[in-house]
Coordinates of C-alpha atoms in Angstrom, one line a residue:
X1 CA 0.0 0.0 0.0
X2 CA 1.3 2.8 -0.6
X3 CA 1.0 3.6 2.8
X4 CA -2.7 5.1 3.3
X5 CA -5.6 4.5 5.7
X6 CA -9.4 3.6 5.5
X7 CA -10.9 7.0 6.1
X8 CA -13.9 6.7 4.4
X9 CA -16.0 9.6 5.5
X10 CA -17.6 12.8 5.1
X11 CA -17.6 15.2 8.1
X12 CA -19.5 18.6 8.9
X13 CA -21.8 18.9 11.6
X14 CA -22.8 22.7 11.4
X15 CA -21.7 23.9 7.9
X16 CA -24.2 25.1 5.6
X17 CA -23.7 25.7 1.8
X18 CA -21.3 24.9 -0.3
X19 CA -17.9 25.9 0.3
X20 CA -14.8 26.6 -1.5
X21 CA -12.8 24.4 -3.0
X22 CA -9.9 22.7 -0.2
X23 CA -12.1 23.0 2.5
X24 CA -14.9 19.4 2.6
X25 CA -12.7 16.6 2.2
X26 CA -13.9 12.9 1.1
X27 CA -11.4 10.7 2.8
X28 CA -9.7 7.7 2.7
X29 CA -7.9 6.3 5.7
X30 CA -4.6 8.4 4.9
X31 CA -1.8 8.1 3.7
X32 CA -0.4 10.1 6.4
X33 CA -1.6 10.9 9.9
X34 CA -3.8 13.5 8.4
X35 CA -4.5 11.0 5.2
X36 CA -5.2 8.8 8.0
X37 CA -7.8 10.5 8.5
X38 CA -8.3 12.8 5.3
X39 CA -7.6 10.1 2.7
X40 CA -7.3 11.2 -0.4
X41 CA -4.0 12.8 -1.0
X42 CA -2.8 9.0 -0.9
X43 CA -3.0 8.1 -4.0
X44 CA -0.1 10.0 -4.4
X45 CA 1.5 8.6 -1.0
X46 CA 0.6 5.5 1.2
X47 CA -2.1 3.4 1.9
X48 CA -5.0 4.7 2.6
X49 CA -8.2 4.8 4.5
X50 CA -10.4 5.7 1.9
X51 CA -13.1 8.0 3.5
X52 CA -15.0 10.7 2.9
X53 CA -14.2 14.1 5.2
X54 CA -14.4 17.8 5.1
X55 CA -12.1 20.8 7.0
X56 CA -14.6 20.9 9.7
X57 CA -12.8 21.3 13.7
X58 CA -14.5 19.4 16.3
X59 CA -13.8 19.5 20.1
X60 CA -13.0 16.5 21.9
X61 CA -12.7 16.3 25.2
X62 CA -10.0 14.3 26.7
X63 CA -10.8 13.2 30.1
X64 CA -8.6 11.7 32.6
X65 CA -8.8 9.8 35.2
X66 CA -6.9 11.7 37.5
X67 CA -9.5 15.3 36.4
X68 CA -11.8 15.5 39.8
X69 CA -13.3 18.3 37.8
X70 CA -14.9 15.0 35.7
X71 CA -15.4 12.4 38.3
X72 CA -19.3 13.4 39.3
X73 CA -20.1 12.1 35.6
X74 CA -21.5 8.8 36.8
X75 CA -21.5 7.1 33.0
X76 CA -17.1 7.3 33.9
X77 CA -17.4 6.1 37.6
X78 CA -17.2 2.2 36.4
X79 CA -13.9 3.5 34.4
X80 CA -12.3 5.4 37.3
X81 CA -12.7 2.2 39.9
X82 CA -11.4 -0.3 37.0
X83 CA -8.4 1.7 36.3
X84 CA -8.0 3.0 40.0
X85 CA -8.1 -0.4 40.9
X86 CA -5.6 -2.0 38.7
X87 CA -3.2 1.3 39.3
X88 CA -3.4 0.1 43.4
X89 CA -3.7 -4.1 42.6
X90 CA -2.2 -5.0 39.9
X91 CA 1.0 -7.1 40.9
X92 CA 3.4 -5.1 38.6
X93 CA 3.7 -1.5 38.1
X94 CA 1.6 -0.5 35.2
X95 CA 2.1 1.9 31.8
X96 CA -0.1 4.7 32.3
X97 CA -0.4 5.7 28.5
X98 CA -0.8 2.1 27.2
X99 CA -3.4 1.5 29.5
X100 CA -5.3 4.8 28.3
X101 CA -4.7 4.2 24.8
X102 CA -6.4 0.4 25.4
X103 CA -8.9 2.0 27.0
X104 CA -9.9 4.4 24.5
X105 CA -9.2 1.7 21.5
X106 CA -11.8 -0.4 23.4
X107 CA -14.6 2.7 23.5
X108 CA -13.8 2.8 19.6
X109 CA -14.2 -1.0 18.7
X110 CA -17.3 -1.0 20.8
X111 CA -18.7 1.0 18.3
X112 CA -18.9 -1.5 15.9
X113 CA -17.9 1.0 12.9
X114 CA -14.7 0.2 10.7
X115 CA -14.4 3.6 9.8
X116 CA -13.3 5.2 13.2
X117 CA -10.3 5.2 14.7
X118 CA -7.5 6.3 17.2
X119 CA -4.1 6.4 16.9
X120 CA -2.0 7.0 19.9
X121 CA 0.9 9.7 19.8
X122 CA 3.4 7.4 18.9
X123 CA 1.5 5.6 16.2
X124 CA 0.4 9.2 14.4
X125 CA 4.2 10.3 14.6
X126 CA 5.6 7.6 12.9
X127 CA 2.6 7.7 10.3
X128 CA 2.7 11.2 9.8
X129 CA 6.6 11.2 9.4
X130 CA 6.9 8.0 7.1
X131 CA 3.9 9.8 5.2
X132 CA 5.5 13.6 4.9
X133 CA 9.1 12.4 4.4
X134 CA 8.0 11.0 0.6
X135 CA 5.3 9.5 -1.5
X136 CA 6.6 6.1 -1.4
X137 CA 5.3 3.1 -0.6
X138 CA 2.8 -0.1 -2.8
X139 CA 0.2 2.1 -3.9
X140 CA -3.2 1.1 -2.5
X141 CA -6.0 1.9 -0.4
X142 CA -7.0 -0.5 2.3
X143 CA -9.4 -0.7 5.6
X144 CA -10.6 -2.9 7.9
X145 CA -13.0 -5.2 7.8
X146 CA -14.5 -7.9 9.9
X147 CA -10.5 -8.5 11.8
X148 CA -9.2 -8.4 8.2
X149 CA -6.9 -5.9 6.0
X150 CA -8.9 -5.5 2.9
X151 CA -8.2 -4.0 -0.7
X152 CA -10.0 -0.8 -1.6
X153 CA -8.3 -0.2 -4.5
X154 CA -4.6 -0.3 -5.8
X155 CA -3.7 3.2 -7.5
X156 CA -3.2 2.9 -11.0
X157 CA 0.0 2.4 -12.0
X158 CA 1.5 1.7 -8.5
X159 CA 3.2 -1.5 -7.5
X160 CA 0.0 -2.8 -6.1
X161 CA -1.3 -2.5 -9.4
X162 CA 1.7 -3.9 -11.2
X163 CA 1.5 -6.8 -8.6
X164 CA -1.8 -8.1 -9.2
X165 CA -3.3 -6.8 -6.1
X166 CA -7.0 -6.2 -6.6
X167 CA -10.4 -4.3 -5.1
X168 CA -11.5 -6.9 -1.9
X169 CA -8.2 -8.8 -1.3
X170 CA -7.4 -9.8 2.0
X171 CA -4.0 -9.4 3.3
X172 CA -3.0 -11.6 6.1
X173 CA 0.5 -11.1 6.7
X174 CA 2.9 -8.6 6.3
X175 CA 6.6 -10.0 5.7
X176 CA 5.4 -13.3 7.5
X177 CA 3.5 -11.5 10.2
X178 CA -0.4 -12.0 11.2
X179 CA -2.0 -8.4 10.7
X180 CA -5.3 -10.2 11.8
X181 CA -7.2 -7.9 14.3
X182 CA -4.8 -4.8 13.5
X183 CA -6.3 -1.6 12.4
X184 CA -5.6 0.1 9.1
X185 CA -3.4 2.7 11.0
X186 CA -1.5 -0.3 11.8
X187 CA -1.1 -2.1 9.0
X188 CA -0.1 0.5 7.4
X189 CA 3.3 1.4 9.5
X190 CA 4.2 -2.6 8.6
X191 CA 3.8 -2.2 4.9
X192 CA 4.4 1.2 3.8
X193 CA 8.0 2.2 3.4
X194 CA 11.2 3.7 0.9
X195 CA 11.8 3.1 -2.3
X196 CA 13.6 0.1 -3.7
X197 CA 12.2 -2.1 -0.7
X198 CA 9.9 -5.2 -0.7
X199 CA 7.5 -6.0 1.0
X200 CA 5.7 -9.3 1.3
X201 CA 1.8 -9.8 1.7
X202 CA 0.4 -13.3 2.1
X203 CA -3.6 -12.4 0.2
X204 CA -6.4 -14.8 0.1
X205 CA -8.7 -14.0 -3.0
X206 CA -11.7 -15.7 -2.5
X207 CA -13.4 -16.7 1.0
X208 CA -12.9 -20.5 0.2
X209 CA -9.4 -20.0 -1.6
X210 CA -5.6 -20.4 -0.1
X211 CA -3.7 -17.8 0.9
X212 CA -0.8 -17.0 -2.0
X213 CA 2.3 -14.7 -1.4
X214 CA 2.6 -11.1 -3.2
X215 CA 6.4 -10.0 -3.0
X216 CA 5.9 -6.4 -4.1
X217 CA 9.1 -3.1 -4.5
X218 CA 7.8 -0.1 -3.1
X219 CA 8.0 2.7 -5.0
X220 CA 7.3 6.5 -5.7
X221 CA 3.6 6.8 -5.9
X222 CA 1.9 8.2 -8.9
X223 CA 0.5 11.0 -8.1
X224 CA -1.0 11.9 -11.4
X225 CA -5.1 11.4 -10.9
X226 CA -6.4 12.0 -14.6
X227 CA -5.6 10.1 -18.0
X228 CA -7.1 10.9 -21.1
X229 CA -7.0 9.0 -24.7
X230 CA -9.0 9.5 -28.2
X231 CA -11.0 5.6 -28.9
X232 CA -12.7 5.3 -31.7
X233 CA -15.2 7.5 -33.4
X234 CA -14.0 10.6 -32.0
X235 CA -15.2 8.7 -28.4
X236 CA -13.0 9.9 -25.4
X237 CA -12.1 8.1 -22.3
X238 CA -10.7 9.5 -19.3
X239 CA -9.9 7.5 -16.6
X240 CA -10.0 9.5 -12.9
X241 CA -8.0 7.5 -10.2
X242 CA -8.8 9.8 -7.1
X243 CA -9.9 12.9 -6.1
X244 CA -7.2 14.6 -5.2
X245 CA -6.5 18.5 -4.7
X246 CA -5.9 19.1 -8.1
X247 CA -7.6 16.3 -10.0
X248 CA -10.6 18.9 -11.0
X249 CA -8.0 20.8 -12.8
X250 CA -6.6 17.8 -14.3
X251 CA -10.0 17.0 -15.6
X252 CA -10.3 20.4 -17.3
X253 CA -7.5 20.2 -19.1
X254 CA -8.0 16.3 -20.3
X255 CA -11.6 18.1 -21.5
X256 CA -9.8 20.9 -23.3
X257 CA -7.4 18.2 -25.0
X258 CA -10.4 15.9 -26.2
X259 CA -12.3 18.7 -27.5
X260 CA -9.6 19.6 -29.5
X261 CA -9.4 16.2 -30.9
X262 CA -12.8 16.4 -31.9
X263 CA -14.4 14.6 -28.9
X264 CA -18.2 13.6 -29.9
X265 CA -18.7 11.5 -26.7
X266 CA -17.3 10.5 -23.3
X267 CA -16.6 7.6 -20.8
X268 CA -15.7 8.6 -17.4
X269 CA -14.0 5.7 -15.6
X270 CA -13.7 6.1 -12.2
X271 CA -13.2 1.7 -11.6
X272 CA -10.9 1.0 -8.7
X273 CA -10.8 4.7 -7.8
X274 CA -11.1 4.8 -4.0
X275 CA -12.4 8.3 -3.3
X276 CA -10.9 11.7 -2.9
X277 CA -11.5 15.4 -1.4
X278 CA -15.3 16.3 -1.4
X279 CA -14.7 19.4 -3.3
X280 CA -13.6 17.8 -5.9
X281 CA -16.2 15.4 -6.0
X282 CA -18.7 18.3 -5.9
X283 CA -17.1 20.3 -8.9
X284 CA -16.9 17.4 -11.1
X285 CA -20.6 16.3 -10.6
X286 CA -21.0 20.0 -11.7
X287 CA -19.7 19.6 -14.8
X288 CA -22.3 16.9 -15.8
X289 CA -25.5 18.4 -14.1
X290 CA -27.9 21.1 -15.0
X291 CA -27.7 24.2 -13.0
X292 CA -29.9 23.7 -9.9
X293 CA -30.4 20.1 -9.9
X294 CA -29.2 18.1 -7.0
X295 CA -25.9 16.6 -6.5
X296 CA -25.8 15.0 -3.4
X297 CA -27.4 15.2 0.3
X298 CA -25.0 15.6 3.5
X299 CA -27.0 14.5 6.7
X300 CA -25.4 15.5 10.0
X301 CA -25.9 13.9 13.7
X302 CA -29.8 15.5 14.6
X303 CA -29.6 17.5 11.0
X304 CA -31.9 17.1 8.1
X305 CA -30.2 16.5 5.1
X306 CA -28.9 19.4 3.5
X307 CA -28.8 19.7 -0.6
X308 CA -26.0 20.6 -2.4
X309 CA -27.5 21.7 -5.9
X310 CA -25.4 22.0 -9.2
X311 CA -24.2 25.8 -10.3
X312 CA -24.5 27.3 -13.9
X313 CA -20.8 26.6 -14.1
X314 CA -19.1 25.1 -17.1
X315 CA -20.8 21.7 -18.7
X316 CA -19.8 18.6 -20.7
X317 CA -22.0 19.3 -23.6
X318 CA -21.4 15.7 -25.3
X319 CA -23.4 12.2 -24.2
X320 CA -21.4 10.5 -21.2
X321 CA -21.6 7.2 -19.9
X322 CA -19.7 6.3 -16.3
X323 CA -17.9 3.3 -16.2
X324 CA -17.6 1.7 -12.7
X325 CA -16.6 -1.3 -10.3
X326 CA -16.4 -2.6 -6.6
X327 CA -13.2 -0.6 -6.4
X328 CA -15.0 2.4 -7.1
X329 CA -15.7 4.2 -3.4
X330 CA -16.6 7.3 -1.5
X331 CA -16.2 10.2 -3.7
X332 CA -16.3 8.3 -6.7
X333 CA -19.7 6.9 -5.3
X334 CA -21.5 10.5 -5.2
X335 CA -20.1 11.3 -8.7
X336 CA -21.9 8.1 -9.5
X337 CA -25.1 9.0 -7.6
X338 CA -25.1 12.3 -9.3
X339 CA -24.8 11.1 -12.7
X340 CA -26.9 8.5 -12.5
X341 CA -30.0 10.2 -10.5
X342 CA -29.5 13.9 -12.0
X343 CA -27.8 13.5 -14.9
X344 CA -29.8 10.2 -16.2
X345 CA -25.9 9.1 -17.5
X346 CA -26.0 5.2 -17.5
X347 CA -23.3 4.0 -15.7
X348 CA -21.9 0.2 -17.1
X349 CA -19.9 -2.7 -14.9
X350 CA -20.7 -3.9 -11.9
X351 CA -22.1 -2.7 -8.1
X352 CA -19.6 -0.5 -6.5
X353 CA -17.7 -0.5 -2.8
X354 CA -20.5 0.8 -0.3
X355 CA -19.7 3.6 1.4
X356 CA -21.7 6.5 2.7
X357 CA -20.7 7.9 5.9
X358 CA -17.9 11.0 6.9
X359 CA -15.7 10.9 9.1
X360 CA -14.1 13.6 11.3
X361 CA -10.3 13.2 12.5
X362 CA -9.4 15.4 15.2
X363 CA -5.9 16.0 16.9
X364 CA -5.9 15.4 20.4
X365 CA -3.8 17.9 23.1
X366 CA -0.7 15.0 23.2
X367 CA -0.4 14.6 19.4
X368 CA -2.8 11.8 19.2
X369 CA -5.4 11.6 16.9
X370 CA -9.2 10.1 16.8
X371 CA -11.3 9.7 13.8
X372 CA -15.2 9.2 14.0
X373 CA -18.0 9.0 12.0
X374 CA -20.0 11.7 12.6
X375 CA -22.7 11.7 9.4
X376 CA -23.6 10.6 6.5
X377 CA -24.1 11.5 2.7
X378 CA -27.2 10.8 0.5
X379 CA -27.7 10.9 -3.0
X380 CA -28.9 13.4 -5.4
X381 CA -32.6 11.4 -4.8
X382 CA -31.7 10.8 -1.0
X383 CA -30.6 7.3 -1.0
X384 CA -28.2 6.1 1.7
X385 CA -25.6 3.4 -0.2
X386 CA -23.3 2.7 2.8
X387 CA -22.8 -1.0 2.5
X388 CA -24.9 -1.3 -0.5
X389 CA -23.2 0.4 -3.1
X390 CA -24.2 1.7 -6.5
X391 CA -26.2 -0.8 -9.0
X392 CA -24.8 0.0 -12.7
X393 CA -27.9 0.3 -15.0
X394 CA -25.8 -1.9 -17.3
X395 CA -24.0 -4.7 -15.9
X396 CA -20.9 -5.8 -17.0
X397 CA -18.8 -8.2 -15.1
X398 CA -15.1 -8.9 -15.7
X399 CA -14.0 -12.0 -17.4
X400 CA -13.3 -14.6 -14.9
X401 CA -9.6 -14.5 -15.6
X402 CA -9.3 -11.2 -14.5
X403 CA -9.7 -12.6 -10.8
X404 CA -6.8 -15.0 -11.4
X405 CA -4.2 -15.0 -8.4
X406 CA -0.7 -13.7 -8.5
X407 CA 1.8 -16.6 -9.6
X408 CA 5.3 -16.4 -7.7
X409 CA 8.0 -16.2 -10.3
X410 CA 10.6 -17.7 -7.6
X411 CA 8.0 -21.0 -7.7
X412 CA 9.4 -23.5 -10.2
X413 CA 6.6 -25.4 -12.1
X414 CA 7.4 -28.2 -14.2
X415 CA 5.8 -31.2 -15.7
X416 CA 4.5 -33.7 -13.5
X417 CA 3.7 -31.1 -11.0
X418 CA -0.1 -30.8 -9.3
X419 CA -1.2 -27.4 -7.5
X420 CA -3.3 -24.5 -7.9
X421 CA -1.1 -22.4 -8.8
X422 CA -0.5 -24.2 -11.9
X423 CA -4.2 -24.3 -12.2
X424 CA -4.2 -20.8 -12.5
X425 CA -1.0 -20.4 -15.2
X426 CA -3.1 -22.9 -17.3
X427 CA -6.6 -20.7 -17.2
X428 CA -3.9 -17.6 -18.0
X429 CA -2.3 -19.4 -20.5
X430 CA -5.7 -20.3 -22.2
X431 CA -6.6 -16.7 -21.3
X432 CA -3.9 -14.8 -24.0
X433 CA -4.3 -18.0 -26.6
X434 CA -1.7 -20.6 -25.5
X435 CA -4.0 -24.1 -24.9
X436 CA -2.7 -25.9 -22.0
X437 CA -5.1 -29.0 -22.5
X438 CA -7.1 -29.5 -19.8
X439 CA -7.0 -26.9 -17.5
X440 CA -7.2 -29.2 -14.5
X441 CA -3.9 -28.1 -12.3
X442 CA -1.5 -30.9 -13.8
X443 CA 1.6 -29.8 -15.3
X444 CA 1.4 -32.6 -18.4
X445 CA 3.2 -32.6 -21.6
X446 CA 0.5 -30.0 -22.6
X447 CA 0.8 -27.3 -19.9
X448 CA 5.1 -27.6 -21.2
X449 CA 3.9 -27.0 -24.9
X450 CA 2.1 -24.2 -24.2
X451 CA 4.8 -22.5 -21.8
X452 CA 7.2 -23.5 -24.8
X453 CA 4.8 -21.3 -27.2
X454 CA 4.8 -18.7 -24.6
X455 CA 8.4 -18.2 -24.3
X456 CA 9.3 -18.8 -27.7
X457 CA 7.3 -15.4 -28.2
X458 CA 8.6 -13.6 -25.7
X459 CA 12.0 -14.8 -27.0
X460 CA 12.6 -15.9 -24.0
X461 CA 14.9 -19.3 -23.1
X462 CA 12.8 -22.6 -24.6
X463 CA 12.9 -24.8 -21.5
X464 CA 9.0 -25.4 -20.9
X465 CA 9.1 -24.4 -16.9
X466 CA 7.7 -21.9 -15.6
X467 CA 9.2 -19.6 -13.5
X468 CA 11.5 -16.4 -13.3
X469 CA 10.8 -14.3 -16.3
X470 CA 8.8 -16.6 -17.9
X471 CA 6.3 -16.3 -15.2
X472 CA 6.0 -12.2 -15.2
X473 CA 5.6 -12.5 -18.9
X474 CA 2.7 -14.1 -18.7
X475 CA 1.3 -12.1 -15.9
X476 CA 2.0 -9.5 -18.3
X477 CA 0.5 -10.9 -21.2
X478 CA -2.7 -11.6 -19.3
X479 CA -2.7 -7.9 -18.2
X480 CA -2.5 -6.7 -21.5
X481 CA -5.2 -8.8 -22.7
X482 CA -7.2 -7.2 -19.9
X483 CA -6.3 -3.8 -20.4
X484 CA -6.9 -4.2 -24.5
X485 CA -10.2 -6.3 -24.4
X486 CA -12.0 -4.5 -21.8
X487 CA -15.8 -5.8 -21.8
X488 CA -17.1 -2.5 -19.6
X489 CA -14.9 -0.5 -21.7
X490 CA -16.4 -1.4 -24.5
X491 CA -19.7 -1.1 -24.0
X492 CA -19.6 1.7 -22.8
X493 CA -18.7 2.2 -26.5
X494 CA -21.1 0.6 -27.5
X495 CA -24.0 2.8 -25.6
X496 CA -22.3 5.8 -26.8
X497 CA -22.4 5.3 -30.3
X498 CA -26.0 4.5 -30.1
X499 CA -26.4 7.4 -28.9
X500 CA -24.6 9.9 -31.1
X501 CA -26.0 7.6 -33.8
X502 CA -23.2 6.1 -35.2

């Protein structure tokens, strides 16, 4: 990961109207401490938290034990005689701060939410230094969920990506330790870290399947959030991978660039795109909704929802379609709303992640930090997708190869050899056009002919094993296929030429 948290959440209590750009954040547990908690500058730095958050202060009150001022607050009296009682019992002398960090970890996993979160002082200085030093790490947004590390997202062209990793992974271990039952804030300290370093993650893929071993090389993170190309019949297709301080600006310019090329139509792709700042999510639903029609709904604790309408701003004048996926989260999930319910754009592929609440991260007087949900967004129509997600009024799903598992080029395979890894390297190698017979996790004579096709192509040593370079060409081979025969992709296409009537 590229060293971000799960901060998936929208915050703003009291704010009314919509306000400038930089100020409503949708975050994703951050890269950094304040990633952590904002989220969405990631992409560009660690792993992330995606969530959905805006610039709003809150104040916390930290009580202690020791503040008489507190102690006639009866719903505390239970806390004071525990810890009172183990500070004059307990057989060995004990850590003050540990014990109040447990204790306040234990009030936030009592709340049942995967979204907030503390970090103690120690744990936000080492995340917020590893995070402001450099934008290195995998590249990939993560959170917890249910005791587990799970995929968000890996940012496009990252290591993550590069590695195989993809939306709903579970990582296990990190390097050979159990991250079972650690927060994202944690997790991310074990895998983020310099360049040129590697990192290994031991994913399951599947709930039934085995766990398999990614060895991944950190790396700078992209931090690019906008790519544009020219398809065919003067259709464009840009590709938004966050929402990131300046990803509206990117857009603008990607829009000037296609309209230059003649751009007739438009497919937004916001797939495996974990979320971003709220202002940015709010301008770039502008661009695709009529002045004064709603773009989403922000609902804080004992609020009624309040509407955020679109301006008379700048417009995409030419048909869109939005193309999206179960990596496709947070801010990326009320551009979706807003296009689909205001817009009436269709939007192609499959459901996407779930998630519909803010959260608020606040700095605490000793340099910790704690991040709760504090409210909720709603669609343009005021539907609450938290957990749900987005229903595509076209679905597409991804070929079935397209969920294969990462093959370990250090793991020789040769003929005569059964597992399910080799399984997999035979539906690849069926995948890109190399029959291996049957595809039944035997290594037999046909499995070798078709990794002797393979490497003969890729001019590569003719030895019929697998392994080595071998191996990562025909990971690479499969991603290209993917990449080049994209079924949402192209009916996306497909919907748009029917529409511009050609």
């Amino acid at each position: 990961m590229d060293d971000r948290e799960n901060n998936d959440g929208l915050e703003n209590e009291t704010e009314t109207g919509y306000e400038p750009r930089g100020k409503r954040f949708i975050h994703m547990k951050p890269f950094s401490l304040v990633m952590l908690v904002f989220g969405l500058v990631l992409a560009t730095a660690a792993v992330t938290f995606f969530a959905l958050t805006t610039g709003e202060d809150k104040v916390v009150e930290v009580i202690s034990p020791q503040n008489n001022t507190n102690v006639d607050r009866k719903e505390f009296k239970k806390l004071y005689d525990a810890y009172d009682e183990m500070k004059k019992t307990y057989y060995n002398d004990i850590d003050e701060t540990a014990i109040i960090d447990g204790a306040i970890n234990g009030m936030i996993e009592a709340l049942g939410d995967p979204f907030s979160d503390y970090l103690s002082e120690k744990e936000a200085r080492q995340l917020n230094e590893s995070i402001s030093s450099s934008f290195e790490g995998i590249g990939a947004e993560i959170q917890e969920l249910n005791g587990y590390i799970n995929v968000v997202s890996p940012i496009k062209n990252s290591p993550a990506e590069r590695a195989g990793l993809l939306p709903n992974d579970l990582i296990i271990a990190v390097d050979g330790t159990s991250i079972q039952g650690m927060s994202s804030s944690e997790a991310v300290l074990l895998i983020r870290g310099e360049k040129g370093t590697t990192v290994t993650l031991s994913v399951r893929r599947g709930e039934m399947s085995e766990p398999f071993d990614v060895k991944i090389e950190r790396d700078v993170i992209p931090i690019e959030t906008v790519y544009a190309e020219m398809l065919d019949d003067h259709i464009a297709h840009i590709h938004i991978t966050s929402f990131s301080e300046h990803t509206y600006e990117e857009l603008l310019t990607a829009l000037d660039e296609m309209e230059k090329q003649g751009m007739e139509g438009l497919i937004v792709d916001v797939r495996q795109n974990p979320g971003g700042m709220l202002n940015t999510a709010i301008d770039i639903s502008d661009l695709f909704v009529e002045k004064d029609k709603n773009l989403f709904q922000y609902e804080g604790k004992g609020n009624n929802p309040e509407i955020y309408v679109a301006s008379n701003g700048r417009k995409v004048e030419v048909p869109v379609t939005l193309v999206i996926d179960d990596g496709s989260a947070s801010a990326s999930e009320i551009l979706a709303g807003a296009l689909k319910e205001s817009a009436k754009v269709p939007l192609i592929g499959i459901k996407t992640y779930g998630k519909g609440t803010v959260q608020t991260p606040k700095d605490l007087p000793d340099g910790s930090n704690l991040k709760l949900t504090t409210a909720k967004w709603l669609t343009p129509d005021g539907n609450w997708i938290h957990e749900k997600g987005i229903e595509p009024d076209i679905v597409v799903e991804y070929p079935s190869y397209a969920m294969l598992p990462f093959l370990d080029p250090s793991v020789e395979m040769n003929e005569g050899m059964v597992s399910p890894s080799i399984k997999a390297a035979e539906e690849m190698l069926a995948a890109i056009g190399f029959e291996p017979g049957d595809v039944d996790g035997l290594y037999d004579n046909s499995t070798k002919e078709a990794v002797e096709a393979l490497q003969e192509k890729l001019s590569l040593k003719v030895n019929g094993i697998l392994s080595g370079d071998t191996t990562y060409g025909l990971m690479n081979e499969l991603r290209d296929k993917i990449k080049n025969d994209d079924p949402q992709l192209m009916k996306a296409m497909e919907v748009l030429k029917e529409q511009i009537g050609k």
